[in-house]
Amino acid sequence: MQQTIKEIFKKRVLIFDGAMGTELIRRGLLPGECPESWNINRHEAVEEIHKAYIEAGAEVIETNTFGANRVKLRNFGLSDKVRELNFRAVEIAKKASGGRALVALSVGPTGMLMEPHGNLSFEEARNTFREQMESALEAGPDLIVIETMSQLQEARAALIAARELTSIPVVATMTFEESGRTLMGTDPTTALVVLLSLGADIVGVNCSLGPDKMANILSEMARFNVPLIVQPNAGIPELIDGRTVYRLSPQDFAGYCEKLAKIGASAIGGCCGTTPEHIRLLKKALSGARPKVLASHPVLLPSDESDGSLTLNLPRMALCSDKKTVFVSPGEPVKIIGERINPTGKKAMIEELKRGSLNSVIEKALEEQKAGAHILDVNIGAPGIDERTLMRQAVLQLQTVVDLPLCLDSARVDVLEEGLKVYAGRALVNSVNGSEKRMERLLPIVRKYGAAVIALTMDERGIPQKAEERFKIAKRIVERAGEYGICQQDVVVDCLVLTAGAQQDYVMETVKALRMVKEELGCLTTLGISNVSFGLPHRSSLNSAYLSMALGAGLDLPIVNPMDPEVWEIIRAAGVLTGRDKNAADFIAYYGDRDKEQSKKEKIKFTAKDEKDNIKDGAGTVMDMSHRLHDCILEGKRNAVDHILKDLFNAGASPMNIVDEIIIPALKEVGKKYELGEYFLPQLIQSAEAAQEVFKLLKERFPANQKKARGKVVLATVKGDIHDIGKNIVKVIMENYGFEVIDLGKDVAPEKITVELRKNPGIRLVGLSALMTTSIPAMEHTILEIKKLDPGCSVVVGGAVLTQTLADKIGADFYAKDALEGVKVAERVYGGEQA
């Protein structure tokens, strides 16, 4: 069947169906009713919808299983019906199809926040999706569509579950906001790279936006030679006569989608609000459209040509965090891997890790990111350390404070897998070697989690002395990796640096081997440069000289200390001389408008105490401590605030001064960064939690009359809507900005809110959330009931389907497009008073 889809892509744009929910509502689905229950109770109506889309021209129909996972079905008391609902849904679709269309299993999100920002673990998410897919696969769908994911880690869990179970084609789509990023800050390129690396056959974007708003997102993805899908909504919803209506006509929808096909969409369908008529006109509009010519396999090399052609003569590896992608290629400037997150020879760090503390790990990660590192090596292995547990915790925590891709470094396969599970990006694994046992154990793990891997040129016999032998091992690893489905561009060869103090005769064999790997295998390369100087004085001069030699031989990814200014001097200069820095653009940008003295001042300082891992935070001045606390909030370092606060108190600072002069300004700066797109939701949450930790520690030092919250806010997802991920985010942010939140949960009836308001007459703000268009009438009714009870109580509304126009129409006092806007509304309602 996968071949069938590929053949279609060569001839025409593949047409998917439109919305299921809209059609169910037209046939009587009630607010708060489980759509998937119709697979049992009203199966003939579901079959009728499928047939209508097929008659309209859909070549792929999606099953009525978007929310048919255990987590969502639990809200309807149907968690024991996972197998029946999914199996029946596929049967219904196949019967309706009669072979005229492909049947796709629809898999939507759980609605829960994933770790580290929520309680849903990777294992729980994967098992939830696996249960749903396993049930449906028994009925034989042609493909799986993982859709409307706003969290990249949740999409990863679903994709990994799919690939554990089946080899049928898998489509994976994310839902993006108008900013061009997902709710959690993932950009289109990063989403594409990560989803493809995990085995998705088609990737793209669906829901949240109309076709006109999807063009920029699709354009970014279309820079890559891969199959893409778009499934837009029928515009922005409006409330008309008590009904939620999508106003984009089928004609206009088809016209916009025709432009999306020209941008590069290989498959197009509809999401919320689209009907069989939208699909009929879409099919007609695309009848003569020729899809973009695709390579025989996904290529992660953007085109530099205006005609969309590709240059494929260079390997190009992509590594990602959940918010940023770093490309590594011999034709581009060198990228460096920061080496400092490693306890080897660092007694203080080892003792800290033994206590389960990751403060040093977080500090070094932030320092390396500020210093300009492109990738961070994470090694926490040392005697007496629970390495597996700490690797998991380190990866989770690092993702909240830095946005650089990680290189997970361990000699233990179980430790590496633990880190790969919870890493919401595409990691580099350090490392595999030529030992058959090591390759058999590690390479399948690398492939499963979509990672790239460092290949050490050693085997059971150790490190060969001669370059030729190291090259043979490199070649063997590359070949074995290919057998596991890991392409050559994702194998980074490390020819291993030996110390000049003990093995001087073989130091240059490494450089020779590196050159052979580049010339004969064409692989990317890495080296741990500082090994060459181990045990010798004046190490920096040896490291610098060796780095220069290795760069001349073609080194792509040096593992170095980014805090050392000499490293950057050499890399910038080598970029010009080796042609990696085209037209010396980076070199000129850095040095061109400053004299030698000024450039020295602006370099990152490197001190001996950094190298010896002997950094100590002295109390310093009150101003210094204030800056450090401000930075802790800005960077989300909640574990570091305790000792700074103690120093501030010892210096005589008062709780109110700390709040007014440090916390509030820091939170305002965080808010500004969020609004400018420099920060995303995870950083916003992390900074708010750091501020909350400060408030918690300050609490007992406030005078009695200053301990109250800034105000009480009631939050609820309205009746008929079981989606509360947005509400939960608002709760976290509001609480951490000093407001007391009364969370009434989801599917909340108006009377439950009014009862709460009677119990707490001082409440002046209610926040209502809705994700489903069918919930808008319920939201309007809830607002009416609140205003009847207390006309002075303000109501703020938010959610994916809400707009300012819609908020005004249903009688809301405020519309909040995101959690931070909700905080601003609360501050406006309560002013600066203590409630």
PDB file of N, CA and C in Angstrom, residues 639-690:
ATOM      1  N   ASN A 639      16.008  25.619  40.999  1.00  0.00           N
ATOM      2  CA  ASN A 639      16.815  24.958  42.029  1.00  0.00           C
ATOM      3  C   ASN A 639      17.951  25.823  42.541  1.00  0.00           C
ATOM      4  N   ALA A 640      18.204  26.929  41.875  1.00  0.00           N
ATOM      5  CA  ALA A 640      19.357  27.755  42.255  1.00  0.00           C
ATOM      6  C   ALA A 640      18.975  28.975  43.090  1.00  0.00           C
ATOM      7  N   VAL A 641      17.663  29.174  43.358  1.00  0.00           N
ATOM      8  CA  VAL A 641      17.252  30.431  43.999  1.00  0.00           C
ATOM      9  C   VAL A 641      17.445  30.426  45.508  1.00  0.00           C
ATOM     10  N   ASP A 642      17.464  29.240  46.113  1.00  0.00           N
ATOM     11  CA  ASP A 642      17.479  29.150  47.576  1.00  0.00           C
ATOM     12  C   ASP A 642      18.672  29.869  48.192  1.00  0.00           C
ATOM     13  N   HIS A 643      19.899  29.507  47.742  1.00  0.00           N
ATOM     14  CA  HIS A 643      21.082  30.080  48.389  1.00  0.00           C
ATOM     15  C   HIS A 643      21.252  31.561  48.048  1.00  0.00           C
ATOM     16  N   ILE A 644      20.753  31.991  46.887  1.00  0.00           N
ATOM     17  CA  ILE A 644      20.831  33.412  46.542  1.00  0.00           C
ATOM     18  C   ILE A 644      19.923  34.223  47.466  1.00  0.00           C
ATOM     19  N   LEU A 645      18.709  33.691  47.733  1.00  0.00           N
ATOM     20  CA  LEU A 645      17.798  34.376  48.637  1.00  0.00           C
ATOM     21  C   LEU A 645      18.395  34.500  50.038  1.00  0.00           C
ATOM     22  N   LYS A 646      19.034  33.436  50.505  1.00  0.00           N
ATOM     23  CA  LYS A 646      19.656  33.485  51.830  1.00  0.00           C
ATOM     24  C   LYS A 646      20.712  34.582  51.880  1.00  0.00           C
ATOM     25  N   ASP A 647      21.504  34.686  50.803  1.00  0.00           N
ATOM     26  CA  ASP A 647      22.525  35.738  50.752  1.00  0.00           C
ATOM     27  C   ASP A 647      21.885  37.120  50.766  1.00  0.00           C
ATOM     28  N   LEU A 648      20.758  37.279  50.035  1.00  0.00           N
ATOM     29  CA  LEU A 648      20.072  38.568  50.008  1.00  0.00           C
ATOM     30  C   LEU A 648      19.501  38.936  51.382  1.00  0.00           C
ATOM     31  N   PHE A 649      18.931  37.947  52.058  1.00  0.00           N
ATOM     32  CA  PHE A 649      18.406  38.217  53.399  1.00  0.00           C
ATOM     33  C   PHE A 649      19.524  38.583  54.364  1.00  0.00           C
ATOM     34  N   ASN A 650      20.653  37.869  54.252  1.00  0.00           N
ATOM     35  CA  ASN A 650      21.794  38.164  55.120  1.00  0.00           C
ATOM     36  C   ASN A 650      22.327  39.572  54.867  1.00  0.00           C
ATOM     37  N   ALA A 651      22.136  40.046  53.627  1.00  0.00           N
ATOM     38  CA  ALA A 651      22.600  41.396  53.294  1.00  0.00           C
ATOM     39  C   ALA A 651      21.569  42.459  53.644  1.00  0.00           C
ATOM     40  N   GLY A 652      20.417  42.031  54.196  1.00  0.00           N
ATOM     41  CA  GLY A 652      19.432  42.994  54.666  1.00  0.00           C
ATOM     42  C   GLY A 652      18.299  43.294  53.712  1.00  0.00           C
ATOM     43  N   ALA A 653      18.165  42.570  52.598  1.00  0.00           N
ATOM     44  CA  ALA A 653      17.069  42.820  51.655  1.00  0.00           C
ATOM     45  C   ALA A 653      15.736  42.408  52.261  1.00  0.00           C
ATOM     46  N   SER A 654      14.686  43.171  51.998  1.00  0.00           N
ATOM     47  CA  SER A 654      13.355  42.847  52.523  1.00  0.00           C
ATOM     48  C   SER A 654      12.563  42.061  51.486  1.00  0.00           C
ATOM     49  N   PRO A 655      11.585  41.251  51.935  1.00  0.00           N
ATOM     50  CA  PRO A 655      10.768  40.480  50.986  1.00  0.00           C
ATOM     51  C   PRO A 655      10.095  41.346  49.929  1.00  0.00           C
ATOM     52  N   MET A 656       9.522  42.500  50.351  1.00  0.00           N
ATOM     53  CA  MET A 656       8.832  43.342  49.382  1.00  0.00           C
ATOM     54  C   MET A 656       9.787  43.941  48.364  1.00  0.00           C
ATOM     55  N   ASN A 657      11.005  44.286  48.789  1.00  0.00           N
ATOM     56  CA  ASN A 657      11.998  44.794  47.831  1.00  0.00           C
ATOM     57  C   ASN A 657      12.351  43.730  46.798  1.00  0.00           C
ATOM     58  N   ILE A 658      12.473  42.497  47.275  1.00  0.00           N
ATOM     59  CA  ILE A 658      12.804  41.395  46.361  1.00  0.00           C
ATOM     60  C   ILE A 658      11.689  41.207  45.338  1.00  0.00           C
ATOM     61  N   VAL A 659      10.440  41.300  45.816  1.00  0.00           N
ATOM     62  CA  VAL A 659       9.300  41.156  44.899  1.00  0.00           C
ATOM     63  C   VAL A 659       9.260  42.306  43.894  1.00  0.00           C
ATOM     64  N   ASP A 660       9.316  43.544  44.413  1.00  0.00           N
ATOM     65  CA  ASP A 660       9.133  44.724  43.567  1.00  0.00           C
ATOM     66  C   ASP A 660      10.311  45.007  42.646  1.00  0.00           C
ATOM     67  N   GLU A 661      11.533  44.749  43.136  1.00  0.00           N
ATOM     68  CA  GLU A 661      12.720  45.159  42.390  1.00  0.00           C
ATOM     69  C   GLU A 661      13.392  44.025  41.608  1.00  0.00           C
ATOM     70  N   ILE A 662      13.020  42.768  41.920  1.00  0.00           N
ATOM     71  CA  ILE A 662      13.653  41.647  41.219  1.00  0.00           C
ATOM     72  C   ILE A 662      12.614  40.778  40.506  1.00  0.00           C
ATOM     73  N   ILE A 663      11.647  40.230  41.270  1.00  0.00           N
ATOM     74  CA  ILE A 663      10.722  39.253  40.692  1.00  0.00           C
ATOM     75  C   ILE A 663       9.830  39.883  39.618  1.00  0.00           C
ATOM     76  N   ILE A 664       9.161  40.978  39.956  1.00  0.00           N
ATOM     77  CA  ILE A 664       8.239  41.592  38.995  1.00  0.00           C
ATOM     78  C   ILE A 664       8.971  42.046  37.730  1.00  0.00           C
ATOM     79  N   PRO A 665      10.118  42.769  37.847  1.00  0.00           N
ATOM     80  CA  PRO A 665      10.840  43.135  36.612  1.00  0.00           C
ATOM     81  C   PRO A 665      11.284  41.923  35.794  1.00  0.00           C
ATOM     82  N   ALA A 666      11.702  40.855  36.490  1.00  0.00           N
ATOM     83  CA  ALA A 666      12.136  39.660  35.758  1.00  0.00           C
ATOM     84  C   ALA A 666      10.969  39.045  35.002  1.00  0.00           C
ATOM     85  N   LEU A 667       9.809  38.936  35.647  1.00  0.00           N
ATOM     86  CA  LEU A 667       8.638  38.367  34.986  1.00  0.00           C
ATOM     87  C   LEU A 667       8.173  39.235  33.820  1.00  0.00           C
ATOM     88  N   LYS A 668       8.296  40.560  33.974  1.00  0.00           N
ATOM     89  CA  LYS A 668       7.951  41.446  32.865  1.00  0.00           C
ATOM     90  C   LYS A 668       8.882  41.213  31.674  1.00  0.00           C
ATOM     91  N   GLU A 669      10.167  40.993  31.964  1.00  0.00           N
ATOM     92  CA  GLU A 669      11.114  40.716  30.880  1.00  0.00           C
ATOM     93  C   GLU A 669      10.795  39.381  30.201  1.00  0.00           C
ATOM     94  N   VAL A 670      10.419  38.384  31.017  1.00  0.00           N
ATOM     95  CA  VAL A 670      10.010  37.098  30.459  1.00  0.00           C
ATOM     96  C   VAL A 670       8.807  37.295  29.539  1.00  0.00           C
ATOM     97  N   GLY A 671       7.831  38.077  30.003  1.00  0.00           N
ATOM     98  CA  GLY A 671       6.640  38.342  29.195  1.00  0.00           C
ATOM     99  C   GLY A 671       6.970  39.023  27.884  1.00  0.00           C
ATOM    100  N   LYS A 672       7.901  39.961  27.941  1.00  0.00           N
ATOM    101  CA  LYS A 672       8.309  40.659  26.719  1.00  0.00           C
ATOM    102  C   LYS A 672       8.966  39.697  25.735  1.00  0.00           C
ATOM    103  N   LYS A 673       9.839  38.830  26.250  1.00  0.00           N
ATOM    104  CA  LYS A 673      10.498  37.847  25.383  1.00  0.00           C
ATOM    105  C   LYS A 673       9.465  36.903  24.752  1.00  0.00           C
ATOM    106  N   TYR A 674       8.456  36.546  25.528  1.00  0.00           N
ATOM    107  CA  TYR A 674       7.401  35.670  25.017  1.00  0.00           C
ATOM    108  C   TYR A 674       6.633  36.362  23.889  1.00  0.00           C
ATOM    109  N   GLU A 675       6.301  37.617  24.105  1.00  0.00           N
ATOM    110  CA  GLU A 675       5.553  38.359  23.086  1.00  0.00           C
ATOM    111  C   GLU A 675       6.357  38.563  21.816  1.00  0.00           C
ATOM    112  N   LEU A 676       7.683  38.708  21.964  1.00  0.00           N
ATOM    113  CA  LEU A 676       8.547  38.922  20.806  1.00  0.00           C
ATOM    114  C   LEU A 676       8.896  37.619  20.086  1.00  0.00           C
ATOM    115  N   GLY A 677       8.483  36.485  20.650  1.00  0.00           N
ATOM    116  CA  GLY A 677       8.799  35.198  20.040  1.00  0.00           C
ATOM    117  C   GLY A 677      10.178  34.687  20.383  1.00  0.00           C
ATOM    118  N   GLU A 678      10.849  35.332  21.358  1.00  0.00           N
ATOM    119  CA  GLU A 678      12.163  34.848  21.788  1.00  0.00           C
ATOM    120  C   GLU A 678      12.014  33.701  22.783  1.00  0.00           C
ATOM    121  N   TYR A 679      10.923  33.726  23.543  1.00  0.00           N
ATOM    122  CA  TYR A 679      10.588  32.653  24.467  1.00  0.00           C
ATOM    123  C   TYR A 679       9.316  31.980  23.967  1.00  0.00           C
ATOM    124  N   PHE A 680       9.149  30.702  24.340  1.00  0.00           N
ATOM    125  CA  PHE A 680       7.962  29.960  23.991  1.00  0.00           C
ATOM    126  C   PHE A 680       7.342  29.412  25.265  1.00  0.00           C
ATOM    127  N   LEU A 681       6.230  28.713  25.131  1.00  0.00           N
ATOM    128  CA  LEU A 681       5.476  28.302  26.303  1.00  0.00           C
ATOM    129  C   LEU A 681       6.319  27.549  27.338  1.00  0.00           C
ATOM    130  N   PRO A 682       7.161  26.599  26.951  1.00  0.00           N
ATOM    131  CA  PRO A 682       7.965  25.906  27.974  1.00  0.00           C
ATOM    132  C   PRO A 682       8.827  26.854  28.796  1.00  0.00           C
ATOM    133  N   GLN A 683       9.482  27.840  28.143  1.00  0.00           N
ATOM    134  CA  GLN A 683      10.307  28.785  28.899  1.00  0.00           C
ATOM    135  C   GLN A 683       9.446  29.666  29.793  1.00  0.00           C
ATOM    136  N   LEU A 684       8.262  30.022  29.300  1.00  0.00           N
ATOM    137  CA  LEU A 684       7.351  30.838  30.099  1.00  0.00           C
ATOM    138  C   LEU A 684       6.961  30.087  31.371  1.00  0.00           C
ATOM    139  N   ILE A 685       6.616  28.816  31.241  1.00  0.00           N
ATOM    140  CA  ILE A 685       6.252  27.999  32.392  1.00  0.00           C
ATOM    141  C   ILE A 685       7.436  27.858  33.346  1.00  0.00           C
ATOM    142  N   GLN A 686       8.614  27.589  32.787  1.00  0.00           N
ATOM    143  CA  GLN A 686       9.791  27.367  33.622  1.00  0.00           C
ATOM    144  C   GLN A 686      10.160  28.622  34.410  1.00  0.00           C
ATOM    145  N   SER A 687      10.103  29.775  33.762  1.00  0.00           N
ATOM    146  CA  SER A 687      10.413  31.028  34.459  1.00  0.00           C
ATOM    147  C   SER A 687       9.386  31.314  35.540  1.00  0.00           C
ATOM    148  N   ALA A 688       8.122  31.065  35.226  1.00  0.00           N
ATOM    149  CA  ALA A 688       7.075  31.285  36.213  1.00  0.00           C
ATOM    150  C   ALA A 688       7.247  30.370  37.416  1.00  0.00           C
ATOM    151  N   GLU A 689       7.665  29.129  37.173  1.00  0.00           N
ATOM    152  CA  GLU A 689       7.886  28.198  38.281  1.00  0.00           C
ATOM    153  C   GLU A 689       9.083  28.617  39.128  1.00  0.00           C
ATOM    154  N   ALA A 690      10.090  29.196  38.499  1.00  0.00           N
ATOM    155  CA  ALA A 690      11.224  29.717  39.267  1.00  0.00           C
ATOM    156  C   ALA A 690      10.769  30.874  40.150  1.00  0.00           C
TER     157      ALA A 690
END
